[in-house]
PDB file of C-alpha atoms and ligand atoms in Angstrom:
ATOM      1  CA  UNK H 813     223.530 268.753 174.360  1.00  0.00           C
ATOM      2  CA  UNK H 814     220.280 267.577 172.855  1.00  0.00           C
ATOM      3  CA  UNK H 815     218.342 264.787 174.539  1.00  0.00           C
ATOM      4  CA  UNK H 816     215.340 263.417 172.713  1.00  0.00           C
ATOM      5  CA  UNK H 817     212.168 264.013 174.822  1.00  0.00           C
ATOM      6  CA  UNK H 818     211.216 260.344 174.584  1.00  0.00           C
ATOM      7  CA  UNK H 819     214.647 259.311 175.799  1.00  0.00           C
ATOM      8  CA  UNK H 820     214.419 261.821 178.635  1.00  0.00           C
ATOM      9  CA  UNK H 821     211.031 260.447 179.652  1.00  0.00           C
ATOM     10  CA  UNK H 822     212.363 256.874 179.776  1.00  0.00           C
ATOM     11  CA  UNK H 823     215.408 258.083 181.698  1.00  0.00           C
ATOM     12  CA  UNK H 824     213.079 259.540 184.309  1.00  0.00           C
ATOM     13  CA  UNK H 825     211.022 256.333 184.474  1.00  0.00           C
ATOM     14  CA  UNK H 826     214.206 254.324 185.080  1.00  0.00           C
ATOM     15  CA  UNK H 827     215.268 256.691 187.876  1.00  0.00           C
ATOM     16  CA  UNK H 828     211.839 256.287 189.526  1.00  0.00           C
ATOM     17  CA  UNK H 829     212.135 252.464 189.290  1.00  0.00           C
ATOM     18  CA  UNK H 830     215.648 252.552 190.816  1.00  0.00           C
ATOM     19  CA  UNK H 831     214.475 254.821 193.643  1.00  0.00           C
ATOM     20  CA  UNK H 832     211.555 252.440 194.261  1.00  0.00           C
ATOM     21  CA  UNK H 833     213.882 249.408 194.591  1.00  0.00           C
ATOM     22  CA  UNK H 834     216.324 251.262 196.851  1.00  0.00           C
ATOM     23  CA  UNK H 835     213.300 252.304 198.923  1.00  0.00           C
ATOM     24  CA  UNK H 836     212.188 248.665 199.304  1.00  0.00           C
ATOM     25  CA  UNK H 837     215.698 247.639 200.408  1.00  0.00           C
ATOM     26  CA  UNK H 838     215.836 250.450 202.985  1.00  0.00           C
ATOM     27  CA  UNK H 839     212.331 249.705 204.234  1.00  0.00           C
ATOM     28  CA  UNK H 840     213.073 245.982 204.690  1.00  0.00           C
ATOM     29  CA  UNK H 841     216.406 246.722 206.368  1.00  0.00           C
ATOM     30  CA  UNK H 842     215.018 249.321 208.789  1.00  0.00           C
ATOM     31  CA  UNK H 843     211.610 247.845 209.627  1.00  0.00           C
ATOM     32  CA  UNK H 844     211.914 244.080 209.046  1.00  0.00           C
ATOM     33  CA  UNK H 845     215.590 243.555 210.011  1.00  0.00           C
ATOM     34  CA  UNK H 846     216.419 242.038 206.633  1.00  0.00           C
ATOM     35  CA  UNK H 847     220.144 242.727 206.507  1.00  0.00           C
ATOM     36  CA  UNK H 848     223.190 241.305 204.846  1.00  0.00           C
ATOM     37  CA  UNK H 849     225.104 239.102 207.318  1.00  0.00           C
ATOM     38  CA  UNK H 850     227.990 241.145 208.673  1.00  0.00           C
ATOM     39  CA  UNK H 851     230.089 238.678 210.615  1.00  0.00           C
ATOM     40  CA  UNK H 852     232.791 236.743 208.817  1.00  0.00           C
ATOM     41  CA  UNK H 853     233.624 233.707 210.869  1.00  0.00           C
ATOM     42  CA  UNK H 854     235.317 230.642 209.466  1.00  0.00           C
ATOM     43  CA  UNK H 855     235.099 226.990 210.494  1.00  0.00           C
ATOM     44  CA  UNK H 856     236.436 223.708 209.126  1.00  0.00           C
ATOM     45  CA  UNK H 857     233.320 222.090 207.636  1.00  0.00           C
ATOM     46  CA  UNK H 858     234.948 218.655 207.410  1.00  0.00           C
ATOM     47  CA  UNK H 859     235.627 218.568 211.161  1.00  0.00           C
ATOM     48  CA  UNK H 860     232.343 219.850 212.600  1.00  0.00           C
ATOM     49  CA  UNK H 861     231.900 216.705 214.702  1.00  0.00           C
ATOM     50  CA  UNK H 862     235.261 217.452 216.341  1.00  0.00           C
ATOM     51  CA  UNK H 863     234.656 221.170 216.814  1.00  0.00           C
ATOM     52  CA  UNK H 864     233.996 222.735 220.198  1.00  0.00           C
ATOM     53  CA  UNK H 865     230.811 224.308 219.032  1.00  0.00           C
ATOM     54  CA  UNK H 866     229.099 222.109 216.459  1.00  0.00           C
ATOM     55  CA  UNK H 867     229.706 218.638 217.858  1.00  0.00           C
ATOM     56  CA  UNK H 868     226.492 216.604 217.768  1.00  0.00           C
ATOM     57  CA  UNK H 869     225.644 216.972 221.463  1.00  0.00           C
ATOM     58  CA  UNK H 870     226.016 220.779 221.295  1.00  0.00           C
ATOM     59  CA  UNK H 871     223.477 221.260 218.519  1.00  0.00           C
ATOM     60  CA  UNK H 872     220.026 222.725 218.997  1.00  0.00           C
ATOM     61  CA  UNK H 873     218.858 225.228 221.575  1.00  0.00           C
ATOM     62  CA  UNK H 874     221.331 226.423 224.195  1.00  0.00           C
ATOM     63  CA  UNK H 875     221.370 229.245 226.710  1.00  0.00           C
ATOM     64  CA  UNK H 876     224.689 231.028 227.150  1.00  0.00           C
ATOM     65  CA  UNK H 877     225.967 232.418 230.464  1.00  0.00           C
ATOM     66  CA  UNK H 878     224.320 235.794 229.778  1.00  0.00           C
ATOM     67  CA  UNK H 879     220.919 234.151 229.314  1.00  0.00           C
ATOM     68  CA  UNK H 880     220.889 234.624 225.520  1.00  0.00           C
ATOM     69  CA  UNK H 881     219.353 231.797 223.544  1.00  0.00           C
ATOM     70  CA  UNK H 882     221.696 230.484 220.884  1.00  0.00           C
ATOM     71  CA  UNK H 883     220.489 227.906 218.368  1.00  0.00           C
ATOM     72  CA  UNK H 884     223.186 225.903 216.579  1.00  0.00           C
ATOM     73  CA  UNK H 885     222.148 224.137 213.400  1.00  0.00           C
ATOM     74  CA  UNK H 886     223.958 222.102 210.783  1.00  0.00           C
ATOM     75  CA  UNK H 887     222.808 221.996 207.163  1.00  0.00           C
ATOM     76  CA  UNK H 888     223.726 218.904 205.184  1.00  0.00           C
ATOM     77  CA  UNK H 889     222.357 217.004 202.239  1.00  0.00           C
ATOM     78  CA  UNK H 890     219.399 216.771 202.712  1.00  0.00           C
ATOM     79  CA  UNK H 891     218.153 218.228 205.966  1.00  0.00           C
ATOM     80  CA  UNK H 892     218.799 220.666 208.769  1.00  0.00           C
ATOM     81  CA  UNK H 893     219.944 219.113 212.027  1.00  0.00           C
ATOM     82  CA  UNK H 894     218.484 218.738 214.613  1.00  0.00           C
ATOM     83  CA  UNK H 895     215.350 217.852 212.599  1.00  0.00           C
ATOM     84  CA  UNK H 896     213.007 219.452 215.107  1.00  0.00           C
ATOM     85  CA  UNK H 897     213.721 222.048 217.772  1.00  0.00           C
ATOM     86  CA  UNK H 898     211.494 223.915 220.211  1.00  0.00           C
ATOM     87  CA  UNK H 899     212.000 227.650 220.816  1.00  0.00           C
ATOM     88  CA  UNK H 900     210.004 230.365 222.619  1.00  0.00           C
ATOM     89  CA  UNK H 901     207.893 232.944 220.779  1.00  0.00           C
ATOM     90  CA  UNK H 902     208.521 236.709 221.035  1.00  0.00           C
ATOM     91  CA  UNK H 903     212.106 236.152 222.150  1.00  0.00           C
ATOM     92  CA  UNK H 904     215.367 237.201 220.540  1.00  0.00           C
ATOM     93  CA  UNK H 905     217.142 234.106 219.213  1.00  0.00           C
ATOM     94  CA  UNK H 906     220.623 233.946 217.751  1.00  0.00           C
ATOM     95  CA  UNK H 907     220.871 231.266 215.071  1.00  0.00           C
ATOM     96  CA  UNK H 908     224.295 229.967 214.076  1.00  0.00           C
ATOM     97  CA  UNK H 909     224.304 227.887 210.898  1.00  0.00           C
ATOM     98  CA  UNK H 910     227.064 225.802 209.350  1.00  0.00           C
ATOM     99  CA  UNK H 911     227.169 223.440 206.402  1.00  0.00           C
ATOM    100  CA  UNK H 912     228.694 219.975 206.597  1.00  0.00           C
ATOM    101  CA  UNK H 913     229.064 219.597 202.832  1.00  0.00           C
ATOM    102  CA  UNK H 914     227.978 221.990 200.079  1.00  0.00           C
ATOM    103  CA  UNK H 915     226.325 225.395 199.756  1.00  0.00           C
ATOM    104  CA  UNK H 916     222.821 225.502 201.241  1.00  0.00           C
ATOM    105  CA  UNK H 917     220.377 228.284 201.993  1.00  0.00           C
ATOM    106  CA  UNK H 918     218.029 228.708 204.944  1.00  0.00           C
ATOM    107  CA  UNK H 919     214.635 230.271 204.614  1.00  0.00           C
ATOM    108  CA  UNK H 920     211.976 230.415 207.329  1.00  0.00           C
ATOM    109  CA  UNK H 921     208.787 231.975 205.942  1.00  0.00           C
ATOM    110  CA  UNK H 922     207.229 234.847 207.947  1.00  0.00           C
ATOM    111  CA  UNK H 923     210.568 235.753 209.570  1.00  0.00           C
ATOM    112  CA  UNK H 924     213.722 237.616 208.545  1.00  0.00           C
ATOM    113  CA  UNK H 925     215.585 234.286 208.376  1.00  0.00           C
ATOM    114  CA  UNK H 926     217.028 233.957 204.907  1.00  0.00           C
ATOM    115  CA  UNK H 927     220.722 233.332 204.564  1.00  0.00           C
ATOM    116  CA  UNK H 928     223.210 231.338 202.556  1.00  0.00           C
ATOM    117  CA  UNK H 929     225.082 228.656 204.467  1.00  0.00           C
ATOM    118  CA  UNK H 930     228.493 228.572 202.837  1.00  0.00           C
ATOM    119  CA  UNK H 931     230.825 225.664 203.683  1.00  0.00           C
ATOM    120  CA  UNK H 932     233.713 226.970 205.770  1.00  0.00           C
ATOM    121  CA  UNK H 933     231.738 229.858 207.280  1.00  0.00           C
ATOM    122  CA  UNK H 934     229.357 230.386 210.188  1.00  0.00           C
ATOM    123  CA  UNK H 935     226.174 232.245 209.232  1.00  0.00           C
ATOM    124  CA  UNK H 936     224.767 234.092 212.240  1.00  0.00           C
ATOM    125  CA  UNK H 937     221.281 235.591 212.111  1.00  0.00           C
ATOM    126  CA  UNK H 938     219.193 237.106 214.896  1.00  0.00           C
ATOM    127  CA  UNK H 939     215.495 236.541 214.672  1.00  0.00           C
ATOM    128  CA  UNK H 940     212.344 236.112 216.704  1.00  0.00           C
ATOM    129  CA  UNK H 941     209.096 234.304 216.046  1.00  0.00           C
ATOM    130  CA  UNK H 942     206.026 236.479 216.566  1.00  0.00           C
ATOM    131  CA  UNK H 943     203.488 233.728 217.271  1.00  0.00           C
ATOM    132  CA  UNK H 944     203.564 230.082 218.434  1.00  0.00           C
ATOM    133  CA  UNK H 945     203.171 227.411 215.794  1.00  0.00           C
ATOM    134  CA  UNK H 946     205.126 225.115 213.512  1.00  0.00           C
ATOM    135  CA  UNK H 947     207.518 226.883 211.152  1.00  0.00           C
ATOM    136  CA  UNK H 948     209.093 225.072 208.215  1.00  0.00           C
ATOM    137  CA  UNK H 949     212.804 225.522 207.558  1.00  0.00           C
ATOM    138  CA  UNK H 950     213.511 225.319 203.832  1.00  0.00           C
ATOM    139  CA  UNK H 951     216.659 225.124 201.761  1.00  0.00           C
ATOM    140  CA  UNK H 952     216.681 227.813 199.083  1.00  0.00           C
ATOM    141  CA  UNK H 953     220.002 227.158 197.356  1.00  0.00           C
ATOM    142  CA  UNK H 954     220.183 224.291 194.888  1.00  0.00           C
ATOM    143  CA  UNK H 955     222.360 221.672 196.590  1.00  0.00           C
ATOM    144  CA  UNK H 956     221.731 218.433 194.692  1.00  0.00           C
ATOM    145  CA  UNK H 957     219.015 215.989 193.674  1.00  0.00           C
ATOM    146  CA  UNK H 958     217.358 216.014 197.096  1.00  0.00           C
ATOM    147  CA  UNK H 959     217.217 219.807 197.298  1.00  0.00           C
ATOM    148  CA  UNK H 960     213.415 220.001 197.156  1.00  0.00           C
ATOM    149  CA  UNK H 961     213.102 217.525 200.018  1.00  0.00           C
ATOM    150  CA  UNK H 962     215.534 219.451 202.189  1.00  0.00           C
ATOM    151  CA  UNK H 963     213.597 220.928 205.062  1.00  0.00           C
ATOM    152  CA  UNK H 964     212.991 220.574 208.780  1.00  0.00           C
ATOM    153  CA  UNK H 965     210.752 222.131 211.370  1.00  0.00           C
ATOM    154  CA  UNK H 966     210.899 224.624 214.203  1.00  0.00           C
ATOM    155  CA  UNK H 967     208.260 224.381 216.857  1.00  0.00           C
ATOM    156  CA  UNK H 968     207.528 227.718 218.483  1.00  0.00           C
ATOM    157  CA  UNK H 969     205.714 227.689 221.836  1.00  0.00           C
ATOM    158  CA  UNK H 970     204.589 230.394 224.267  1.00  0.00           C
ATOM    159  CA  UNK H 971     207.476 231.932 226.154  1.00  0.00           C
ATOM    160  CA  UNK H 972     206.177 230.854 229.584  1.00  0.00           C
ATOM    161  CA  UNK H 973     205.646 227.286 228.420  1.00  0.00           C
ATOM    162  CA  UNK H 974     209.163 227.134 226.978  1.00  0.00           C
ATOM    163  CA  UNK H 975     210.736 228.550 230.142  1.00  0.00           C
ATOM    164  CA  UNK H 976     208.874 226.029 232.299  1.00  0.00           C
ATOM    165  CA  UNK H 977     209.926 223.091 230.116  1.00  0.00           C
ATOM    166  CA  UNK H 978     213.456 224.366 229.709  1.00  0.00           C
ATOM    167  CA  UNK H 979     214.152 224.784 233.412  1.00  0.00           C
ATOM    168  CA  UNK H 980     212.646 221.320 234.024  1.00  0.00           C
ATOM    169  CA  UNK H 981     214.830 219.604 231.433  1.00  0.00           C
ATOM    170  CA  UNK H 982     218.071 221.501 232.016  1.00  0.00           C
ATOM    171  CA  UNK H 983     221.379 219.705 232.352  1.00  0.00           C
ATOM    172  CA  UNK H 984     222.850 218.193 229.226  1.00  0.00           C
ATOM    173  CA  UNK H 985     220.992 220.782 227.156  1.00  0.00           C
ATOM    174  CA  UNK H 986     222.995 223.594 228.654  1.00  0.00           C
ATOM    175  CA  UNK H 987     226.199 224.690 227.025  1.00  0.00           C
ATOM    176  CA  UNK H 988     227.844 226.935 229.607  1.00  0.00           C
TER     177      UNK H 988
HETATM  178 CU1  LIG Z1404     220.263 222.258 200.662  1.00  0.00          CU
HETATM  179 CU2  LIG Z1404     219.134 222.933 198.692  1.00  0.00          CU
END
């Protein structure tokens, strides 16, 4: 079978490009924890306020009985609720996102947090914030006319400071 040298050369270039992209995906997955969400968990998006987990007073930062920090957030046109939460830096956090209406996306720059929030499903992502500061939470799926105004804020404080405040203001906040 004859292959034109020019065609062969371009074939090789394409293989190199493909290998490069696969390499980027592997690198991000192994070293930056950028992974496809693997849990499939459904929820009735029209009845969030009646659900055990995403009722209004259960939202935000909670500590479960094993001491894990679980953050429950609701995306809805056009914000993420609660509007502002406070979490500790350098700590593993499990975020659980649901949508109350249409498809949204969550992106927190400088972290691995980037997921679609599909109505009817719970999107769970583990992340941690390396340094204290204010982190914006942005919607990255077009969800309507207010899409570009859809954002909220996460305030990240030193771990010790968070623990001190959290143990002082326990009760009501706790979900176990
Ligand atoms: Cu929500 Cu775009």
